[in-house]
Amino acid sequence: FEIVTDIFGLAPGQVLSPFAGQNEFLSALIAALSLSPLLKESQVAQIAACIEATIPFRPLSSAGLKPSEILHQRLVSANTKFNFGWNESEI
């Protein structure tokens, strides 16, 4: 659960919006729960990241970052936090 929430940039207890990735988050969460007995945590994180990348119609952030750039930052952070061992090209 923590890996998926970190990749989606959510905090525990945060209210989800159907217009801001709720379906994608829930899909990633179900995928993570279903696949975690079969895959490494780093692989589950990669799947969650692929699902997060499908959230449509997102504007640039207030800092001018694209959604893909924000996701990249979250993956770098998750790599450190969860010790996935990814190198830059894998992120």
Steps between C-alpha positions, in 0.01 A plus 500: 500500500777744592688447175189570292401808701854639470511444124163673463606783730220432746495502877310257725156642575502729196162521327507359147337678208346316204643778282855481634615141462268315737434216255867468411605500866247230587609295196863527608411407857309188390784407264753541782297293744439229241856480368704559815516128586648432155726797428772700671396834652700682234299328226172586671620861516574497127148378427352768726708764320373383161142528625566845655631619163157434343320769704362730228464877464752622754640852473854606575578537869541843659874450449445437127563124515323250277321208669773267371767714665314494830464122473874475435569695820271268695675194356840637598366556852338154516823340375685652794227444759431135413853404385392373158853527363396660172758693304407821315422321173262264680312792650 
